[in-house]
Amino acid sequence: MNKRIVNLATAAVALLGAALLSACDDVKTDLKAPVYKTVLKEDETRMSAFKAAFPKEYASYQKNNETQVMTDYKGSIAYHKNDNINPPPHGFKHAQPYLKNLWLGYPFSFEYNEARGHTYAIEDFVNIDRLNRYGADGKALMPATCWNCKTPKMMTWYKQYGDKLWSMDANEFRAADKISGMDETINCANCHNPTNMALRLYSEPLKDWLKRTNQDWNKISRNEKRSLVCAQCHSEYYFTHKDNGPAAKPVFPWDEGMSADDMYRYYMGHGAKDASGKTGPFVDFKHAASGVPIIKMQHPDYEMFVDGPHGAAGVACADCHMQYQRVAGKKISSHWMTSPLKDQEMRACRQCHADKTADFLRARVIYSQKKVFDQLIKAEALSVKAHEAVRLAGAYAGDSAADYDTLMKQAVEMVRKGQLFWDYVSAENSVGFHNPAKSLDTLATSMESSRIAVDLALQATNYGISSAISGDIEKIVPPILEHSRKLMQSPEHLQNHPWLKLLKPFPAAPQVWDGQIRLTSEATAK
Amino acid sequence: MESPRNGLALKCLLSGVAVGVAFFCVLAYGMTTTDQRSFCASCHLMQEAAVTHKMGTHADRACNECHAPHNLLAKLQFKAQAGLHDFLANQSGKDLSCPATSTIRAVVNENCKSCHAQTNVTGAAMDAKFYCTECHRNVAHMRQKPLSTRMVAYE
């Protein structure tokens, strides 16, 4: 009995001693992410190859398949972003009804949906109506650059084709024997070096930008990398005009800065060269109603966020969108990249805002989002009015002002500017939260520009168009709810709306592509 | 006077005192060691707290100068209880409660006041806020700093 007590006591003392000894190392403050040695090759592009070695992160990434939950302004149901009439999944109460009008003559007028999880990137890509699926030759009428932010396969293809890749037709890579829709969608290899899982860039346009600004990935802090891996894709971009470099190569227009104003200045150049070799303004498309040369903005999430309250303070995308969580005793980064508002507990926010309740934090987000969304809808309506004023003034047969041409040139420029500014906010995915002040300021400038455009068009026609443009814009130019490549083949559909009447119908043609499946054989086309 | 019996008593007494002193020293050493960052951080869960502590202005103070009562009687019981709780919670894979429990916040706040009383003799510093760290926010483990400066994944 005594012996047992002595033994127990000795064991206890030994344990305590061992515990104290094992605990005498102080922590290191230079936090280093764990480094791994995998059996994977550097050019691995299949997501499934990573599953065995990284089951926790893999399982977390599969949560991106959730496609049911909406928040107040965002969520993961891929509804049509112009449809505020139908209930989800087709429409949503906070949709932007004028989008099809404002992009008339551009593929975005055919289909544009709410974004959802990375795991659906290719599935959504091969089902979108923006890529042509009706051409007998199977062509998408879009460059292969469209794949750039959809798959790590870009690395393979770029190695194979070099800069010729960009201007190949997007549909050349569409079939199931070219790419595995679910396994080679955006995945581990887009952000990680498969051999050691260190953060890495796959993106040519971001690597180009780092080169232009003399930055070296190896010297960039872990904190910045936690945003830059997202900036590979969540950025505004354009396709190089063939006069200025490899045709359709993607470029981030950041050389003047990252705000709407900086980009507006940037796009004064970088377009086609004229006969004398001078580079003109860049144009994404000519608006089908007003003829205004438009710049399309695309998800400038990084640019919006980087000088906002969080971005300027050094908070990274991953801080809020990839929160640390404990899984089976291990600490991992959540790989469910989605709306942080879906979490009832708002845990991602409370890693910093520990003293706030989830309800308070959510209310503060919506405080900004509601204001930005309401002003965005007004800015879009005013932009429609500006297009209509320029259209009417362009076709005006009455007595016009002596400086009509100058005034119209300025009016067109103001429509272009107004649209670039609201689109910068509209295309960005936080509804203002990533940068509330910049969002509202950008919308205010948008409205000012569109209003000036209306004034100039009125002046140019000696106010001859004033009665035609007065009153509720929703009555003068109603929102276009339905439009698609199929409907473009229907002359009756094009009689439904004053602006659709201005379009020439597509020739009747059957659908050639359904997802990754070709419905007609290539032989039939020839 | 030199009876063997007395010699034994003295020896017993002296060795008793020696054992007592040694025992007390071990206890005191153990109590002090288990107050320190290096001991606390031996659980991965405490990594963030330890890293931000080491980077902060209070780096040369022990964790328990803030996180346990200074009064020895209260401290002994508090440490035993908190230690047992944290041990069990860590075994079950639980994460830290966020924000810290009201018990811990109260203890920490008392310790703010006990060291910084002089600074606040004339000010009404405790009237407007419950806790000192509601203004001195980054004393609470640099919560406003980007996560990469505070945390890293671990296996």
XYZ file of C-alpha atoms in Angstrom, chain A:
526
model
C 0.000 0.000 0.000
C 2.727 2.414 1.053
C 4.780 1.422 -1.934
C 1.907 2.208 -4.240
C 1.507 5.693 -2.806
C 5.229 6.343 -3.149
C 5.137 5.094 -6.740
C 2.169 7.270 -7.555
C 3.790 10.306 -5.975
C 7.037 9.688 -7.874
C 5.129 9.338 -11.115
C 3.236 12.562 -10.414
C 6.427 14.483 -9.646
C 8.111 13.058 -12.745
C 5.133 14.020 -14.899
C 5.052 17.542 -13.482
C 8.807 17.860 -13.999
C 8.530 16.640 -17.555
C 5.660 19.029 -18.189
C 7.613 21.966 -16.815
C 10.712 21.007 -18.808
C 8.760 20.507 -22.006
C 7.220 23.909 -21.504
C 10.295 26.002 -21.106
C 10.612 27.046 -24.760
C 9.281 30.526 -25.407
C 7.084 31.161 -28.472
C 8.498 32.560 -31.693
C 6.864 35.741 -32.938
C 7.814 35.279 -36.582
C 4.891 33.045 -37.404
C 5.618 30.673 -40.240
C 2.968 28.685 -42.055
C 3.665 24.961 -41.918
C 5.716 23.621 -44.841
C 4.862 20.254 -46.317
C 6.571 17.784 -48.568
C 4.046 16.116 -50.822
C 4.273 13.440 -53.477
C 2.504 15.754 -55.950
C 4.085 17.287 -59.039
C 4.330 21.038 -59.439
C 2.005 20.995 -62.476
C -0.780 18.976 -60.796
C -4.164 20.511 -61.712
C -6.676 17.979 -60.376
C -8.307 18.849 -57.076
C -8.846 15.173 -56.184
C -5.073 14.601 -56.135
C -4.838 16.707 -52.967
C -7.589 14.950 -51.036
C -5.564 12.169 -49.421
C -2.839 14.383 -47.981
C -5.092 17.296 -46.939
C -8.471 15.839 -45.983
C -9.454 18.663 -43.608
C -8.805 21.481 -46.069
C -10.347 19.417 -48.853
C -13.528 18.811 -46.873
C -13.681 22.492 -46.037
C -13.307 23.381 -49.742
C -16.210 21.067 -50.624
C -18.463 23.336 -48.555
C -18.275 25.690 -51.550
C -20.839 23.341 -53.101
C -23.512 24.906 -50.884
C -25.788 26.787 -53.261
C -28.969 27.541 -51.319
C -28.322 30.267 -48.779
C -28.949 33.962 -49.444
C -27.996 36.862 -47.176
C -29.594 40.319 -47.339
C -27.803 41.395 -50.512
C -25.599 38.441 -51.530
C -25.484 34.669 -51.189
C -24.862 31.573 -53.282
C -28.011 31.190 -55.365
C -26.974 31.984 -58.943
C -30.040 34.159 -59.725
C -30.199 36.489 -62.744
C -28.806 39.728 -61.384
C -31.254 41.883 -63.352
C -34.368 39.996 -62.226
C -36.163 41.624 -59.289
C -39.523 40.216 -60.413
C -39.235 36.441 -59.984
C -38.485 34.664 -56.695
C -35.192 32.761 -56.199
C -33.554 30.864 -57.814
C -34.460 32.920 -60.956
C -34.595 36.376 -59.399
C -34.036 38.133 -56.081
C -35.579 41.121 -54.293
C -32.297 43.065 -54.441
C -31.586 42.699 -58.161
C -30.560 45.509 -60.537
C -33.372 45.764 -63.123
C -31.541 47.912 -65.698
C -28.466 45.733 -66.262
C -29.586 44.289 -69.623
C -30.419 47.789 -70.893
C -27.100 49.194 -69.817
C -25.097 46.385 -71.465
C -27.166 46.220 -74.649
C -24.988 45.028 -77.509
C -22.595 43.213 -75.144
C -22.668 39.528 -74.082
C -23.468 40.578 -70.508
C -26.958 41.503 -71.757
C -27.571 37.797 -72.467
C -26.820 36.389 -69.024
C -25.199 37.587 -65.822
C -25.775 35.778 -62.540
C -24.902 35.999 -58.881
C -21.527 34.363 -58.223
C -21.307 31.153 -56.202
C -18.690 28.714 -54.857
C -15.350 28.150 -56.609
C -16.294 24.502 -57.152
C -18.912 25.614 -59.724
C -16.634 27.924 -61.725
C -16.395 25.689 -64.781
C -19.963 24.398 -64.597
C -21.267 27.974 -64.592
C -18.776 28.945 -67.306
C -19.897 26.276 -69.767
C -23.567 27.030 -69.152
C -23.479 30.830 -69.408
C -25.145 32.402 -72.441
C -22.378 34.987 -72.818
C -20.267 32.407 -74.661
C -21.873 31.576 -77.997
C -23.347 28.080 -78.014
C -25.209 28.418 -81.349
C -22.407 28.739 -83.895
C -22.361 25.871 -86.429
C -18.550 26.090 -86.280
C -18.704 25.598 -82.490
C -16.940 28.909 -81.814
C -17.608 30.833 -78.597
C -16.886 34.220 -80.237
C -14.785 34.835 -77.127
C -11.050 34.422 -76.545
C -9.562 31.571 -74.517
C -8.580 34.271 -72.013
C -12.076 33.683 -70.590
C -10.651 30.512 -69.013
C -7.956 32.478 -67.226
C -9.712 32.665 -63.857
C -11.645 29.427 -64.051
C -9.027 26.694 -63.840
C -5.401 25.903 -62.932
C -5.236 24.237 -66.378
C -4.290 27.719 -67.633
C -0.723 26.914 -66.562
C -0.674 23.792 -68.745
C -2.207 25.556 -71.722
C -0.005 28.645 -71.410
C 3.082 26.440 -71.343
C 1.798 24.644 -74.446
C 0.670 27.609 -76.587
C 2.408 30.669 -75.095
C 0.848 34.039 -75.939
C -1.022 32.457 -78.863
C -3.314 30.892 -76.272
C -5.189 34.065 -75.414
C -6.769 34.719 -78.813
C -7.703 31.095 -79.513
C -11.451 30.504 -79.316
C -12.731 29.732 -75.804
C -14.736 26.763 -77.049
C -11.605 24.986 -78.244
C -11.046 24.009 -74.610
C -14.651 23.337 -73.741
C -15.185 19.623 -74.397
C -14.909 17.048 -71.608
C -11.747 15.568 -73.155
C -10.043 18.964 -72.726
C -10.944 19.661 -69.113
C -12.640 17.908 -66.207
C -15.460 20.238 -65.151
C -15.547 19.386 -61.460
C -11.959 18.190 -60.834
C -10.121 20.972 -62.651
C -12.241 23.923 -61.607
C -10.581 26.574 -59.407
C -8.770 24.495 -56.796
C -5.694 23.924 -54.626
C -3.258 24.485 -57.510
C -4.496 28.042 -58.176
C -3.073 29.253 -54.858
C -0.688 26.529 -53.664
C 2.537 25.059 -54.949
C 1.555 21.368 -54.944
C 5.026 20.211 -53.908
C 5.113 22.088 -50.582
C 1.721 23.869 -50.384
C 3.327 27.300 -50.067
C 1.187 30.148 -51.404
C 2.001 30.776 -55.066
C 0.618 32.689 -58.046
C -0.575 30.933 -61.181
C -1.999 34.107 -62.720
C -0.177 35.677 -65.688
C -1.813 39.144 -65.374
C -0.978 39.424 -61.666
C 2.584 38.213 -62.231
C 2.843 40.823 -65.008
C 1.650 43.545 -62.632
C 4.187 42.519 -59.958
C 6.867 42.725 -62.650
C 5.653 46.177 -63.803
C 5.825 47.446 -60.222
C 9.159 45.755 -59.379
C 7.738 43.452 -56.725
C 9.155 40.013 -56.015
C 6.743 37.329 -54.800
C 9.457 35.789 -52.623
C 9.907 39.054 -50.737
C 6.226 39.780 -50.251
C 4.874 39.285 -46.720
C 2.610 36.417 -45.792
C -0.025 39.013 -44.953
C -0.049 40.515 -48.457
C -0.034 37.068 -50.030
C -3.219 36.291 -48.119
C -4.893 38.921 -50.332
C -2.883 38.630 -53.538
C -3.858 35.007 -54.155
C -7.446 36.312 -54.371
C -6.388 39.324 -56.463
C -5.294 36.865 -59.149
C -8.958 36.797 -60.167
C -11.069 39.167 -58.059
C -9.887 42.146 -60.076
C -10.969 44.350 -62.959
C -9.198 43.364 -66.202
C -9.245 43.900 -69.946
C -8.030 42.030 -73.017
C -5.016 43.500 -74.835
C -5.883 45.042 -78.203
C -3.779 43.399 -80.924
C -2.195 46.794 -81.749
C -0.581 46.907 -78.301
C 0.650 43.358 -77.645
C -0.387 39.698 -77.804
C -4.071 39.785 -78.781
C -6.517 39.226 -75.902
C -3.804 38.820 -73.261
C -5.374 39.784 -69.908
C -4.120 42.955 -68.201
C -4.992 44.535 -64.842
C -5.449 48.297 -65.548
C -3.709 49.426 -62.370
C -0.893 51.612 -63.670
C -2.671 54.877 -62.764
C -4.051 53.544 -59.477
C -6.912 51.303 -58.426
C -9.921 53.600 -58.058
C -12.616 54.182 -60.681
C -11.125 57.581 -61.460
C -7.652 56.072 -62.022
C -9.075 53.406 -64.316
C -11.094 55.960 -66.252
C -7.840 57.819 -66.937
C -6.033 54.572 -67.786
C -8.653 53.692 -70.386
C -8.123 57.034 -72.182
C -5.376 54.974 -73.823
C -4.631 51.285 -74.526
C -7.195 51.038 -77.363
C -6.717 50.553 -81.095
C -4.075 52.630 -82.878
C -5.195 55.093 -85.527
C -3.613 55.567 -88.984
C -0.845 57.758 -87.527
C 0.035 55.088 -84.935
C -1.451 56.992 -82.009
C -3.164 54.817 -79.396
C -6.819 55.694 -78.880
C -9.123 55.141 -75.911
C -9.929 51.542 -74.994
C -13.438 50.304 -75.804
C -15.105 47.107 -74.582
C -18.263 47.606 -76.697
C -20.420 50.231 -78.379
C -23.746 50.535 -76.627
C -26.428 49.283 -79.021
C -28.865 52.141 -78.290
C -26.674 55.195 -77.703
C -23.542 54.144 -79.607
C -21.401 55.217 -76.657
C -18.029 53.388 -76.463
C -18.286 51.665 -73.091
C -15.771 50.268 -70.615
C -17.001 47.182 -68.779
C -15.933 46.802 -65.149
C -15.511 43.301 -63.754
C -15.459 42.397 -60.067
C -12.877 44.958 -58.837
C -12.964 43.347 -55.389
C -9.252 43.748 -54.679
C -9.155 47.330 -55.957
C -12.206 48.334 -53.922
C -10.975 46.664 -50.741
C -7.309 47.612 -50.786
C -7.760 51.200 -49.583
C -10.910 50.623 -47.547
C -11.093 50.609 -43.734
C -10.019 46.970 -43.545
C -7.613 46.865 -46.496
C -5.743 50.015 -45.525
C -5.295 48.602 -42.018
C -3.596 45.528 -43.462
C -6.492 43.144 -42.958
C -6.329 40.467 -45.670
C -9.075 38.851 -47.774
C -8.310 35.579 -45.984
C -8.797 37.166 -42.551
C -12.550 37.440 -43.155
C -13.119 34.849 -45.895
C -10.829 32.061 -44.623
C -11.126 32.255 -40.875
C -8.996 30.022 -38.682
C -10.950 27.193 -37.159
C -10.175 24.176 -35.039
C -10.906 20.855 -36.678
C -10.151 17.752 -34.609
C -7.655 19.640 -32.471
C -5.787 21.106 -35.461
C -5.957 24.709 -36.526
C -6.721 25.153 -40.219
C -7.822 27.983 -42.474
C -11.422 27.531 -43.525
C -11.464 26.985 -47.289
C -15.171 27.803 -47.645
C -14.900 31.088 -49.486
C -18.344 32.587 -49.240
C -20.327 35.371 -47.612
C -19.143 35.832 -43.995
C -22.715 36.937 -43.236
C -23.971 33.359 -43.636
C -22.505 32.482 -40.242
C -25.081 33.299 -37.567
C -22.231 33.782 -35.084
C -20.119 35.945 -37.429
C -17.066 34.088 -36.083
C -14.742 35.377 -38.802
C -15.352 39.000 -37.704
C -15.099 38.201 -34.047
C -11.513 36.990 -34.368
C -10.901 40.758 -34.147
C -14.191 42.259 -33.010
C -14.422 39.987 -29.979
C -16.318 42.590 -27.976
C -19.168 42.843 -30.514
C -22.202 40.617 -30.916
C -22.963 38.938 -34.227
C -26.191 40.921 -34.551
C -24.395 44.214 -34.078
C -21.752 43.330 -36.669
C -24.344 42.180 -39.206
C -26.343 45.363 -38.703
C -23.234 47.468 -39.367
C -22.579 45.605 -42.627
C -26.154 46.064 -43.786
C -26.037 49.730 -42.735
C -23.498 50.307 -45.522
C -24.932 47.829 -47.991
C -28.447 49.277 -47.947
C -27.216 52.799 -48.621
C -24.873 51.681 -51.397
C -27.465 49.443 -53.049
C -30.167 52.145 -52.988
C -27.850 54.716 -54.561
C -26.586 52.140 -57.083
C -30.140 51.599 -58.372
C -30.545 55.388 -58.767
C -27.182 55.704 -60.529
C -28.165 52.957 -62.984
C -31.511 54.597 -63.750
C -29.765 57.913 -64.379
C -27.245 56.141 -66.611
C -30.135 54.708 -68.691
C -31.519 58.231 -68.997
C -28.116 59.482 -70.180
C -27.947 56.763 -72.871
C -31.489 57.620 -73.988
C -30.721 61.371 -74.119
C -27.631 60.764 -76.257
C -29.585 58.368 -78.467
C -32.397 60.907 -78.984
C -29.947 63.738 -79.582
C -28.012 61.610 -82.067
C -31.151 61.001 -84.096
C -32.519 64.525 -83.619
C -33.701 66.051 -86.907
C -34.728 69.479 -85.592
C -32.704 72.661 -85.126
C -29.539 71.815 -83.211
C -27.000 73.987 -81.421
C -24.135 75.585 -83.332
C -21.585 73.555 -81.321
C -23.666 70.358 -81.583
C -20.681 68.141 -82.408
C -18.578 69.351 -79.470
C -21.469 69.056 -77.056
C -22.321 65.553 -78.254
C -18.708 64.452 -77.974
C -18.681 65.620 -74.369
C -22.058 64.026 -73.683
C -20.852 60.661 -75.004
C -17.756 60.931 -72.816
C -19.887 61.642 -69.748
C -22.124 58.607 -70.427
C -19.007 56.468 -70.703
C -17.611 57.871 -67.462
C -20.904 57.604 -65.584
C -21.261 53.957 -66.584
C -17.681 53.014 -65.690
C -18.236 54.520 -62.221
C -21.510 52.762 -61.321
C -20.239 49.519 -62.823
C -17.147 49.714 -60.577
C -19.538 49.540 -57.604
C -22.123 47.231 -59.165
C -19.617 44.604 -60.307
C -17.867 44.601 -56.946
C -19.185 41.865 -54.718
C -19.478 43.431 -51.260
C -22.298 45.935 -52.045
C -20.092 48.666 -50.596
C -18.940 46.979 -47.413
C -15.322 46.495 -48.545
C -15.051 50.276 -48.870
C -18.193 52.240 -47.944
C -16.853 55.756 -48.541
C -15.302 54.914 -51.914
C -18.472 53.128 -53.010
C -20.744 56.075 -52.214
C -18.278 58.613 -53.604
C -17.957 56.603 -56.834
C -21.748 56.409 -57.173
C -22.078 60.152 -56.565
C -19.557 60.845 -59.356
C -21.401 58.398 -61.591
C -24.686 60.248 -61.095
C -23.014 63.614 -61.642
C -21.475 62.420 -64.930
C -24.721 60.900 -66.222
C -26.640 64.056 -65.299
C -24.087 66.227 -67.143
C -24.486 63.915 -70.156
C -28.248 64.535 -70.159
C -27.699 68.303 -69.878
C -25.218 68.349 -72.749
C -27.516 66.309 -74.998
C -30.385 68.693 -74.201
C -28.173 71.684 -75.012
C -26.984 70.103 -78.260
C -30.579 69.862 -79.477
C -31.560 73.295 -78.227
C -33.755 71.397 -75.743
C -35.678 69.843 -78.627
C -35.550 66.427 -76.932
C -36.588 67.691 -73.508
C -40.187 66.500 -73.692
C -39.096 63.058 -74.926
C -36.664 62.639 -72.016
C -38.818 64.204 -69.279
C -40.629 62.106 -66.726
C -40.222 58.664 -65.226
C -37.349 56.882 -66.981
C -38.984 53.505 -66.221
C -41.860 54.535 -68.531
C -39.617 55.971 -71.254
C -37.143 53.067 -71.241
C -38.545 50.125 -69.259
C -36.124 47.562 -67.796
C -35.463 44.603 -70.107
C -36.246 41.499 -68.050
C -35.662 38.750 -70.623
C -32.948 38.656 -73.253
C -30.659 35.918 -74.523
C -28.832 34.642 -77.594
C -31.859 32.450 -78.377
C -34.239 35.415 -78.065
C -31.931 37.425 -80.306
C -32.970 35.010 -83.064
C -36.623 36.001 -82.634
C -37.759 39.136 -84.526
C -40.948 39.175 -82.384
C -38.940 39.395 -79.167
C -37.032 42.356 -80.578
C -40.328 44.214 -81.098
C -41.043 44.086 -77.344
C -38.983 47.038 -76.230
C -37.963 50.445 -77.693
C -34.256 49.598 -77.324
C -34.508 45.968 -78.533
C -36.037 47.349 -81.742
C -32.632 48.854 -82.485
C -31.019 45.391 -82.659
C -30.659 43.218 -85.752
C -31.848 39.648 -85.075
C -29.339 36.779 -85.142
C -29.972 34.194 -87.886
C -32.003 31.228 -86.608
C -29.641 28.495 -85.437
C -29.912 25.395 -83.248
C -27.919 25.038 -80.026
C -24.545 23.398 -80.684
C -23.126 23.171 -77.161
C -24.844 21.950 -73.999
C -22.384 22.371 -71.156
C -19.340 20.366 -72.226
C -21.294 18.250 -74.705
C -21.346 19.062 -78.406
C -24.844 18.409 -79.752
C -23.853 18.487 -83.430
C -20.814 16.800 -84.873
C -17.994 18.917 -86.236
C -18.439 17.194 -89.613
C -21.951 18.672 -89.940
C -20.510 22.147 -89.632
C -18.247 21.595 -92.620
